Amino acid sequence: MQGKIIKIVSNLYTVETKDKKIECRARGKFRNDKVTPLVGDLCTIDEENAYILEILPRKNFLTRPMIANVDVALIVASVKKPDLSLNLLDKMLSVIETSKIKPVICFSKLDLVTKQEQKAIKKLMKYYKSIGYTVITNENARKLNKILKNKIVVITGQTGAGKSTLLNKIDKSLNLKTDEISESLGRGKHTTRHVELFSFKKFFIADTPGFSSIDFHEISKEEIRNSFREFKKYVCPFKDCMHAKEKECSVKKAVEQKEILQSRYENYLDFIKNK
């Protein structure tokens, strides 16, 4: 029997088939073969003994959060409490792009910023839209439903950014737990304890444990460069130009002429410097 892993708690895997949900264990061979079953994995199971027999080929996967076969990564970016981190946003976009997943940026908590700050946020939103990203705010649940229709979605972002709150807004019946931001730490408390796919009428969405840092451990500097989509329209004299110290670099000129967002370029340099 085939199914999809929709929930993992400790070593117990909830597999959804066409007509039921079955709690399974993973066979010992997965450990020997160094295969880790993930939420989103399609698998075959032994229903009688409640064991996962085989993990079917994946189209993609993420390691943080750990999930497979994702269509859309919804990045919730808080603009206040916690403050907006463009470095983290660009890092997420780069990792997600490299993983061949469509990113959607959702800015949250705009009601907490001043009018002047809102203007700056709107300029940022306009830039990210101009380079081809889908950008929304957490107030536009109706538009979000259209974007996510028939998709498997991972929701991710800074701890305390409002991921669970957004899910509650999309489907009020979920009633996911939310905590106030810890003022002393300046970041949120972990409110989600496990990875789980929630089945909506039109799509699956994963609420995952909040995290405040991701890295490029398995991504090359060339892949990081290629993930910055606005760089691709500029032709440099050298085919393998890394847009850092090279002379006559078209990307660097575009930054100077403010065609490329300064923060995006600075974040890019930060990402590749230790690769």
Coordinates of C-alpha atoms in Angstrom, one line a residue:
M1 CA 0.0 0.0 0.0
Q2 CA 1.3 3.5 -0.8
G3 CA 0.9 6.6 1.3
K4 CA 2.4 9.9 2.3
I5 CA 4.1 10.6 5.6
I6 CA 2.2 13.5 7.1
K7 CA 3.5 13.6 10.7
I8 CA 6.6 12.5 12.6
V9 CA 6.8 12.4 16.4
S10 CA 9.9 10.7 17.8
N11 CA 10.1 7.4 15.9
L12 CA 6.5 7.2 15.1
Y13 CA 5.4 8.0 11.5
T14 CA 1.8 8.9 10.6
V15 CA 1.1 7.7 7.0
E16 CA -2.0 8.9 5.1
T17 CA -3.3 6.5 2.5
K18 CA -6.4 7.0 0.3
D19 CA -8.8 6.2 3.0
K20 CA -7.1 6.2 6.4
K21 CA -4.2 7.3 8.5
I22 CA -1.8 4.6 9.9
E23 CA 0.9 5.0 12.6
C24 CA 4.0 3.2 11.5
R25 CA 7.5 2.4 12.5
A26 CA 10.5 2.5 10.0
R27 CA 12.3 -0.6 9.1
G28 CA 15.8 -1.0 10.5
K29 CA 17.3 -1.1 7.0
F30 CA 16.7 2.7 6.7
R31 CA 19.2 3.3 9.4
N32 CA 21.7 0.9 7.8
D33 CA 21.2 2.6 4.4
K34 CA 21.4 6.0 6.0
V35 CA 17.9 6.9 4.8
T36 CA 15.9 9.2 7.0
P37 CA 12.1 9.2 6.3
L38 CA 10.8 12.7 6.1
V39 CA 7.4 14.4 6.3
G40 CA 6.2 14.7 2.7
D41 CA 7.8 11.4 1.6
L42 CA 5.8 9.0 -0.5
C43 CA 6.2 5.5 0.7
T44 CA 5.1 1.9 0.6
I45 CA 3.9 0.3 3.9
D46 CA 3.1 -3.0 5.4
E47 CA -0.3 -2.2 6.7
E48 CA -0.7 -5.4 8.8
N49 CA 2.5 -4.9 10.7
A50 CA 2.5 -1.1 10.5
Y51 CA 5.9 -0.7 9.0
I52 CA 7.3 1.6 6.3
L53 CA 8.9 -0.6 3.7
E54 CA 10.3 1.8 1.1
I55 CA 10.7 5.5 0.6
L56 CA 9.9 6.4 -3.0
P57 CA 12.1 8.8 -5.0
R58 CA 11.9 12.5 -3.9
K59 CA 11.7 15.5 -6.2
N60 CA 13.4 17.7 -3.5
F61 CA 14.0 18.0 0.2
L62 CA 15.1 20.4 2.9
T63 CA 17.1 19.5 6.0
R64 CA 16.1 22.5 8.1
P65 CA 13.1 22.1 8.4
M66 CA 13.2 18.4 7.5
I67 CA 10.6 17.9 4.8
A68 CA 10.4 16.4 1.3
N69 CA 8.5 16.9 -2.0
V70 CA 7.7 20.5 -1.4
D71 CA 6.0 22.7 -4.0
V72 CA 6.1 26.0 -2.2
A73 CA 8.1 27.4 0.7
L74 CA 6.2 30.1 2.5
I75 CA 8.7 32.4 4.3
V76 CA 7.1 34.4 7.1
A77 CA 9.2 37.5 7.7
S78 CA 8.4 39.6 10.7
V79 CA 9.1 43.3 10.5
K80 CA 8.9 43.9 14.2
K81 CA 9.3 41.7 17.4
P82 CA 11.4 40.1 16.1
D83 CA 12.9 42.8 13.8
L84 CA 13.2 42.1 10.1
S85 CA 16.4 40.3 9.2
L86 CA 17.1 40.7 5.5
N87 CA 20.2 38.5 5.9
L88 CA 18.0 35.7 7.1
L89 CA 15.4 36.3 4.5
D90 CA 18.0 36.2 1.7
K91 CA 19.6 33.2 3.2
M92 CA 16.3 31.3 3.2
L93 CA 15.6 32.4 -0.4
S94 CA 19.0 31.2 -1.5
V95 CA 18.6 27.8 0.2
I96 CA 15.1 27.4 -1.1
E97 CA 16.0 28.4 -4.7
T98 CA 18.9 25.9 -4.6
S99 CA 16.5 23.2 -3.4
K100 CA 14.2 23.8 -6.5
I101 CA 11.3 25.0 -4.4
K102 CA 9.1 28.0 -5.2
P103 CA 9.5 30.6 -2.5
V104 CA 6.7 32.9 -1.4
I105 CA 7.5 35.8 0.9
C106 CA 4.9 36.8 3.5
F107 CA 5.7 40.0 5.6
S108 CA 4.0 40.0 9.0
K109 CA 3.3 42.4 11.8
L110 CA 3.2 45.5 9.7
D111 CA 0.7 46.9 12.2
L112 CA 3.6 47.3 14.7
V113 CA 5.7 49.7 12.6
T114 CA 5.5 53.4 12.1
K115 CA 4.3 55.0 8.8
Q116 CA 7.9 55.8 7.9
E117 CA 8.9 52.2 8.5
Q118 CA 6.0 51.0 6.5
K119 CA 7.2 53.1 3.5
A120 CA 10.6 51.4 3.7
I121 CA 9.0 47.9 4.0
K122 CA 6.8 48.7 0.9
K123 CA 10.0 49.6 -1.1
L124 CA 11.5 46.3 -0.1
M125 CA 8.4 44.4 -1.1
K126 CA 8.4 46.2 -4.5
Y127 CA 12.1 45.2 -5.1
Y128 CA 11.5 41.6 -4.3
K129 CA 8.5 41.6 -6.5
S130 CA 10.5 43.2 -9.3
I131 CA 13.0 40.3 -9.3
G132 CA 10.2 37.8 -9.7
Y133 CA 9.2 36.7 -6.2
T134 CA 5.6 36.4 -5.0
V135 CA 5.3 38.8 -2.1
I136 CA 2.3 39.2 0.2
T137 CA 1.4 40.3 3.7
N138 CA -0.2 38.2 6.4
E139 CA -3.4 40.2 6.0
N140 CA -4.1 38.7 2.6
A141 CA -5.3 35.2 3.5
R142 CA -7.6 34.9 0.5
K143 CA -4.8 35.6 -2.0
L144 CA -2.6 33.2 -0.1
N145 CA -5.2 30.4 -0.5
K146 CA -5.1 30.9 -4.3
I147 CA -1.3 30.8 -4.4
L148 CA -1.2 27.6 -2.4
K149 CA -4.0 25.7 -4.1
N150 CA -3.1 22.0 -4.9
K151 CA 0.4 22.5 -3.4
I152 CA 2.5 20.9 -0.7
V153 CA 3.7 23.8 1.3
V154 CA 6.3 24.3 4.0
I155 CA 5.9 27.4 6.2
T156 CA 9.1 28.7 7.7
G157 CA 10.8 31.8 9.1
Q158 CA 12.2 33.3 12.2
T159 CA 11.1 32.0 15.5
G160 CA 8.3 34.3 16.7
A161 CA 7.6 35.6 13.2
G162 CA 3.9 34.6 13.3
K163 CA 3.8 31.3 11.4
S164 CA 1.3 29.6 13.7
T165 CA -0.8 32.8 13.8
L166 CA -0.9 32.8 10.0
L167 CA -2.0 29.2 9.9
N168 CA -4.8 30.0 12.3
K169 CA -5.9 32.9 10.1
I170 CA -6.0 30.6 7.0
D171 CA -8.0 27.9 9.0
K172 CA -9.5 29.0 12.3
S173 CA -10.3 25.4 13.2
L174 CA -6.6 24.6 13.7
N175 CA -6.3 26.7 16.9
L176 CA -2.5 26.2 16.9
K177 CA -0.7 27.4 20.1
T178 CA 1.0 30.8 19.9
D179 CA 3.2 32.4 22.5
E180 CA 4.2 36.0 23.1
I181 CA 7.7 37.1 22.1
S182 CA 10.2 36.8 24.9
E183 CA 11.2 40.4 25.5
S184 CA 14.4 39.4 27.3
L185 CA 15.7 37.3 24.4
G186 CA 14.4 39.5 21.6
R187 CA 13.1 36.4 19.8
G188 CA 10.2 34.0 20.0
K189 CA 9.7 30.9 22.1
H190 CA 9.3 27.6 20.3
T191 CA 5.6 26.8 20.1
T192 CA 5.6 24.0 17.6
R193 CA 7.0 20.7 18.8
H194 CA 7.0 18.5 15.7
V195 CA 6.8 18.5 11.9
E196 CA 3.3 17.9 10.6
L197 CA 1.4 18.2 7.3
F198 CA -2.0 19.7 7.8
S199 CA -4.6 18.7 5.2
F200 CA -6.7 21.6 3.9
K201 CA -9.4 21.3 1.3
K202 CA -7.1 22.5 -1.4
F203 CA -3.5 21.9 -0.2
F204 CA -1.2 20.4 2.4
I205 CA 0.8 22.8 4.6
A206 CA 3.5 22.0 7.1
D207 CA 3.9 23.8 10.3
T208 CA 7.5 23.2 11.4
P209 CA 9.6 24.0 14.5
G210 CA 10.7 27.6 14.4
F211 CA 14.4 28.2 13.7
S212 CA 16.6 31.3 13.7
S213 CA 19.6 30.1 11.7
I214 CA 20.2 28.1 8.6
D215 CA 23.5 27.5 6.7
F216 CA 25.0 26.7 3.4
H217 CA 26.8 23.6 4.5
E218 CA 26.0 21.5 1.4
I219 CA 25.7 24.4 -1.1
S220 CA 28.6 25.6 -3.2
K221 CA 29.4 29.3 -3.7
E222 CA 28.5 28.9 -7.3
E223 CA 25.1 27.6 -6.3
I224 CA 24.7 30.6 -4.0
R225 CA 25.6 33.0 -6.8
N226 CA 23.1 31.3 -9.2
S227 CA 20.3 31.6 -6.6
F228 CA 20.5 35.4 -6.7
R229 CA 18.1 35.7 -9.6
E230 CA 18.6 39.4 -10.3
F231 CA 22.3 38.7 -11.1
K232 CA 21.5 36.6 -14.1
K233 CA 20.4 39.5 -16.4
Y234 CA 23.9 41.1 -16.2
V235 CA 26.6 39.8 -18.5
C236 CA 30.2 40.0 -17.0
P237 CA 33.4 39.8 -19.0
F238 CA 34.3 36.6 -17.3
K239 CA 31.9 33.7 -17.6
D240 CA 32.7 32.3 -14.1
C241 CA 32.5 35.8 -12.4
M242 CA 31.7 35.6 -8.7
H243 CA 30.7 39.3 -8.6
A244 CA 33.1 40.0 -5.7
K245 CA 36.6 41.2 -6.4
E246 CA 36.6 40.9 -10.2
K247 CA 37.2 44.0 -12.3
E248 CA 34.6 45.2 -14.8
C249 CA 31.9 43.2 -13.0
S250 CA 28.5 44.1 -14.4
V251 CA 26.7 43.1 -11.2
K252 CA 28.9 45.4 -9.1
K253 CA 28.2 48.2 -11.5
A254 CA 24.5 47.5 -11.1
V255 CA 24.8 47.8 -7.3
E256 CA 26.6 51.1 -7.7
Q257 CA 23.8 52.3 -10.0
K258 CA 21.2 51.1 -7.4
E259 CA 19.7 48.6 -9.9
I260 CA 20.4 45.8 -7.4
L261 CA 19.5 46.3 -3.7
Q262 CA 22.6 47.0 -1.6
S263 CA 21.5 44.8 1.2
R264 CA 21.0 41.8 -1.2
Y265 CA 24.5 42.3 -2.6
E266 CA 26.1 42.6 0.8
N267 CA 24.3 39.5 2.0
Y268 CA 25.5 37.6 -1.0
L269 CA 29.1 38.6 -0.3
D270 CA 28.6 37.5 3.3
F271 CA 27.3 34.1 2.2
I272 CA 30.2 33.3 -0.1
K273 CA 33.1 34.6 1.9
N274 CA 33.5 31.4 4.0
K275 CA 32.8 28.9 1.1

